[in-house]
């Protein structure tokens, strides 16, 4: 594993190979990646493009925190995440998550866990640009209560 | 002075990325209420916050030099 | 999706980007990939390199058959698989599986299913080259019975 | 003539990738037994087979021009 920074929020297009190379190790037999790409239609409504905004320094810190959770649950797994922000077009990759492990089951599970946690606690926001307007995604009107002052520890879609 | 960061909907509503507020020893909840009134924001009562890049709750007391980020529900990934 | 061949057995190194590009679609929000890489140590024994052999035409046909199973289980998923054969060194990718889907859960599940099925029914064999000899992996002495004349429909590691 | 393909351990044991056998209307099981004797192979009784690239069972009858592949337990991926 290189000593390159493993958790990055960037305005640049993401190279999947670069993210994979951060987790390749001689003791690993399995690497999973997840690419979150910009989808044209959501519930039948056409997206023209997306705009991502981040609290960059905290987002990178939260990605590293998620890695610590992963290391506790799956000590053999190593992860790297790059999240892109700014304007993204249809089929562009917004996020790439790579996980390496000696065995494949761990690589799948840890990857899925990281994506769930990203959607829960990493301060990044997505604005949909539709044909007839824009809207920030999520419950932006604050009707969801977070009594703990932070997102819940864990939930599933 | 406390630095306040706005993101997403709140950045659109205020037209600002950040402001400095001349207060100290104030709780997060009290500062939220102050901001709602000052900037005519939609309710912040359920908006999460981070103090110095860590999620914090409403009873946290803000000190001189702290950075408070108002964090609408996240939608990354 | 391009019309490039989606199921390939080849002697060439695998480009992850090429495999991903075969499944990218405007209606997809999620792409998972799995890379099976050559691991240096298995149960504490050092592998020097591996040698893969395939019944190439049948292997490509079985990969396409697995895709049909995937389409029945997850109609929204599209997959592509490249398996490398010949001599592979430590950290080389032996197989790359990519799956795209509008939603991420399907992309993870279908990817994992494809890997399980590859290990069950695709006629490809791995020879370990150790410091003190070689051996074909698996139960090569035929003590496993397949009363159905083919591998079992489904099993998990 | 039936074409027989050898892979992995069986290819190493026979030293051949394929052979042609001058038989027809013979079952897979009978041809396996013939091959064991002819090439002094370790038991094929549990070895899977494919006929013309489809997995098949031992009672399948092989016709002129068929290709029989002997398939030791696979280990790809």
Short mmCIF file of N, CA, C and O in Angstrom, two decimals, chain A residues 71-124:
data_model
loop_
_atom_site.label_atom_id
_atom_site.label_comp_id
_atom_site.label_asym_id
_atom_site.label_seq_id
_atom_site.Cartn_x
_atom_site.Cartn_y
_atom_site.Cartn_z
N UNK A 71 -11.93 -0.90 10.37
CA UNK A 71 -10.79 -1.64 10.91
C UNK A 71 -11.16 -2.42 12.17
O UNK A 71 -10.61 -3.48 12.44
N UNK A 72 -12.11 -1.86 12.94
CA UNK A 72 -12.54 -2.59 14.15
C UNK A 72 -13.39 -3.80 13.78
O UNK A 72 -13.26 -4.86 14.38
N UNK A 73 -14.26 -3.61 12.79
CA UNK A 73 -15.17 -4.70 12.41
C UNK A 73 -14.45 -5.76 11.56
O UNK A 73 -14.74 -6.94 11.66
N UNK A 74 -13.57 -5.29 10.67
CA UNK A 74 -12.88 -6.21 9.73
C UNK A 74 -11.39 -5.84 9.75
O UNK A 74 -10.92 -5.10 8.86
N UNK A 75 -10.64 -6.36 10.72
CA UNK A 75 -9.24 -5.92 10.87
C UNK A 75 -8.38 -6.14 9.61
O UNK A 75 -7.39 -5.45 9.43
N UNK A 76 -8.78 -7.07 8.74
CA UNK A 76 -7.96 -7.36 7.55
C UNK A 76 -8.25 -6.42 6.38
O UNK A 76 -7.55 -6.46 5.38
N UNK A 77 -9.31 -5.60 6.51
CA UNK A 77 -9.70 -4.75 5.38
C UNK A 77 -8.96 -3.42 5.40
O UNK A 77 -8.71 -2.84 6.45
N UNK A 78 -8.60 -2.96 4.20
CA UNK A 78 -8.04 -1.62 4.02
C UNK A 78 -8.92 -0.89 3.00
O UNK A 78 -9.29 -1.47 1.98
N UNK A 79 -9.26 0.37 3.29
CA UNK A 79 -10.15 1.07 2.37
C UNK A 79 -9.56 2.38 1.89
O UNK A 79 -8.65 2.94 2.49
N UNK A 80 -10.08 2.85 0.78
CA UNK A 80 -9.75 4.18 0.24
C UNK A 80 -11.02 4.73 -0.40
O UNK A 80 -11.79 3.98 -1.00
N UNK A 81 -11.25 6.02 -0.21
CA UNK A 81 -12.46 6.65 -0.76
C UNK A 81 -12.08 7.98 -1.39
O UNK A 81 -11.37 8.78 -0.79
N UNK A 82 -12.56 8.21 -2.61
CA UNK A 82 -12.48 9.54 -3.21
C UNK A 82 -13.89 9.99 -3.55
O UNK A 82 -14.64 9.25 -4.20
N UNK A 83 -14.26 11.17 -3.07
CA UNK A 83 -15.57 11.73 -3.41
C UNK A 83 -15.33 12.99 -4.23
O UNK A 83 -14.55 13.84 -3.85
N UNK A 84 -16.02 13.08 -5.36
CA UNK A 84 -15.88 14.26 -6.20
C UNK A 84 -16.97 15.28 -5.86
O UNK A 84 -18.08 14.90 -5.51
N UNK A 85 -16.64 16.56 -5.95
CA UNK A 85 -17.64 17.60 -5.74
C UNK A 85 -17.62 18.55 -6.94
O UNK A 85 -16.79 18.42 -7.84
N UNK A 86 -18.54 19.52 -6.92
CA UNK A 86 -18.68 20.43 -8.05
C UNK A 86 -19.72 19.91 -9.02
O UNK A 86 -20.57 19.10 -8.65
N UNK A 87 -19.63 20.35 -10.28
CA UNK A 87 -20.64 19.94 -11.26
C UNK A 87 -20.30 18.59 -11.88
O UNK A 87 -19.20 18.38 -12.37
N UNK A 88 -21.27 17.68 -11.86
CA UNK A 88 -21.07 16.36 -12.45
C UNK A 88 -22.15 16.09 -13.49
O UNK A 88 -23.32 16.40 -13.29
N UNK A 89 -21.73 15.47 -14.59
CA UNK A 89 -22.65 15.14 -15.67
C UNK A 89 -23.13 13.70 -15.52
O UNK A 89 -22.53 12.90 -14.79
N UNK A 90 -24.18 13.36 -16.28
CA UNK A 90 -24.71 11.99 -16.28
C UNK A 90 -23.58 10.99 -16.58
O UNK A 90 -22.78 11.22 -17.48
N UNK A 91 -23.53 9.92 -15.84
CA UNK A 91 -22.55 8.81 -15.86
C UNK A 91 -21.20 9.14 -15.21
O UNK A 91 -20.36 8.25 -15.04
N UNK A 92 -20.98 10.41 -14.82
CA UNK A 92 -19.75 10.71 -14.06
C UNK A 92 -19.78 9.99 -12.71
O UNK A 92 -20.84 9.83 -12.11
N UNK A 93 -18.61 9.60 -12.23
CA UNK A 93 -18.53 8.97 -10.90
C UNK A 93 -18.42 10.04 -9.82
O UNK A 93 -17.52 10.87 -9.85
N UNK A 94 -19.36 10.00 -8.89
CA UNK A 94 -19.34 10.95 -7.77
C UNK A 94 -18.49 10.42 -6.63
O UNK A 94 -17.86 11.18 -5.90
N UNK A 95 -18.49 9.11 -6.46
CA UNK A 95 -17.73 8.52 -5.37
C UNK A 95 -17.16 7.18 -5.81
O UNK A 95 -17.80 6.46 -6.59
N UNK A 96 -15.94 6.90 -5.38
CA UNK A 96 -15.34 5.59 -5.59
C UNK A 96 -14.82 5.08 -4.25
O UNK A 96 -14.05 5.77 -3.57
N UNK A 97 -15.30 3.90 -3.86
CA UNK A 97 -14.89 3.25 -2.62
C UNK A 97 -14.16 1.97 -3.00
O UNK A 97 -14.70 1.16 -3.75
N UNK A 98 -12.94 1.78 -2.52
CA UNK A 98 -12.20 0.54 -2.78
C UNK A 98 -11.83 -0.10 -1.45
O UNK A 98 -11.42 0.59 -0.51
N UNK A 99 -11.99 -1.43 -1.38
CA UNK A 99 -11.63 -2.18 -0.17
C UNK A 99 -10.84 -3.41 -0.58
O UNK A 99 -11.27 -4.14 -1.48
N UNK A 100 -9.71 -3.63 0.07
CA UNK A 100 -8.97 -4.86 -0.17
C UNK A 100 -8.98 -5.71 1.09
O UNK A 100 -9.06 -5.20 2.20
N UNK A 101 -8.91 -7.01 0.87
CA UNK A 101 -8.94 -7.96 1.99
C UNK A 101 -8.38 -9.28 1.49
O UNK A 101 -8.43 -9.57 0.29
N UNK A 102 -7.85 -10.12 2.38
CA UNK A 102 -7.41 -11.43 1.91
C UNK A 102 -8.55 -12.24 1.29
O UNK A 102 -8.34 -12.99 0.35
N UNK A 103 -9.78 -12.08 1.82
CA UNK A 103 -10.90 -12.88 1.33
C UNK A 103 -12.06 -12.01 0.85
O UNK A 103 -12.25 -10.91 1.33
N UNK A 104 -12.85 -12.56 -0.08
CA UNK A 104 -13.78 -11.69 -0.77
C UNK A 104 -14.99 -11.27 0.05
O UNK A 104 -15.50 -10.16 -0.13
N UNK A 105 -15.48 -12.13 0.93
CA UNK A 105 -16.68 -11.79 1.69
C UNK A 105 -16.48 -10.48 2.46
O UNK A 105 -17.33 -9.60 2.46
N UNK A 106 -15.34 -10.37 3.11
CA UNK A 106 -15.01 -9.16 3.87
C UNK A 106 -14.96 -7.94 2.95
O UNK A 106 -15.43 -6.86 3.31
N UNK A 107 -14.39 -8.11 1.78
CA UNK A 107 -14.25 -6.98 0.85
C UNK A 107 -15.62 -6.46 0.41
O UNK A 107 -15.83 -5.25 0.28
N UNK A 108 -16.56 -7.37 0.18
CA UNK A 108 -17.92 -6.94 -0.18
C UNK A 108 -18.61 -6.25 1.00
O UNK A 108 -19.19 -5.18 0.87
N UNK A 109 -18.56 -6.90 2.15
CA UNK A 109 -19.30 -6.38 3.32
C UNK A 109 -18.77 -5.03 3.75
O UNK A 109 -19.54 -4.11 4.05
N UNK A 110 -17.47 -4.89 3.82
CA UNK A 110 -16.88 -3.64 4.29
C UNK A 110 -17.19 -2.51 3.30
O UNK A 110 -17.47 -1.37 3.69
N UNK A 111 -17.18 -2.83 2.01
CA UNK A 111 -17.47 -1.82 1.00
C UNK A 111 -18.90 -1.30 1.16
O UNK A 111 -19.15 -0.08 1.17
N UNK A 112 -19.82 -2.23 1.34
CA UNK A 112 -21.22 -1.87 1.51
C UNK A 112 -21.43 -1.04 2.78
O UNK A 112 -22.18 -0.05 2.77
N UNK A 113 -20.74 -1.42 3.83
CA UNK A 113 -20.82 -0.68 5.09
C UNK A 113 -20.33 0.77 4.91
O UNK A 113 -20.95 1.71 5.37
N UNK A 114 -19.22 0.92 4.20
CA UNK A 114 -18.67 2.27 3.99
C UNK A 114 -19.68 3.14 3.24
O UNK A 114 -19.92 4.30 3.60
N UNK A 115 -20.30 2.59 2.19
CA UNK A 115 -21.28 3.37 1.44
C UNK A 115 -22.47 3.78 2.32
O UNK A 115 -22.96 4.91 2.24
N UNK A 116 -22.92 2.86 3.18
CA UNK A 116 -24.04 3.20 4.07
C UNK A 116 -23.65 4.34 5.00
O UNK A 116 -24.41 5.29 5.21
N UNK A 117 -22.45 4.26 5.54
CA UNK A 117 -22.00 5.28 6.49
C UNK A 117 -21.76 6.62 5.79
O UNK A 117 -22.03 7.68 6.36
N UNK A 118 -21.24 6.59 4.55
CA UNK A 118 -21.06 7.84 3.81
C UNK A 118 -22.39 8.57 3.69
O UNK A 118 -22.49 9.77 3.93
N UNK A 119 -23.43 7.81 3.35
CA UNK A 119 -24.74 8.42 3.17
C UNK A 119 -25.36 8.90 4.49
O UNK A 119 -26.31 9.67 4.49
N UNK A 120 -24.83 8.43 5.60
CA UNK A 120 -25.36 8.84 6.89
C UNK A 120 -24.63 10.02 7.51
O UNK A 120 -25.25 10.90 8.10
N UNK A 121 -23.30 10.02 7.45
CA UNK A 121 -22.58 10.97 8.31
C UNK A 121 -21.57 11.88 7.61
O UNK A 121 -21.02 12.77 8.26
N UNK A 122 -21.30 11.68 6.33
CA UNK A 122 -20.27 12.51 5.71
C UNK A 122 -20.91 13.80 5.15
O UNK A 122 -21.84 13.74 4.36
N UNK A 123 -20.42 14.97 5.60
CA UNK A 123 -21.07 16.23 5.22
C UNK A 123 -20.81 16.62 3.76
O UNK A 123 -19.92 17.42 3.46
N UNK A 124 -21.61 15.99 2.89
CA UNK A 124 -21.58 16.28 1.46
C UNK A 124 -23.05 16.36 1.03
O UNK A 124 -23.88 15.59 1.52
#
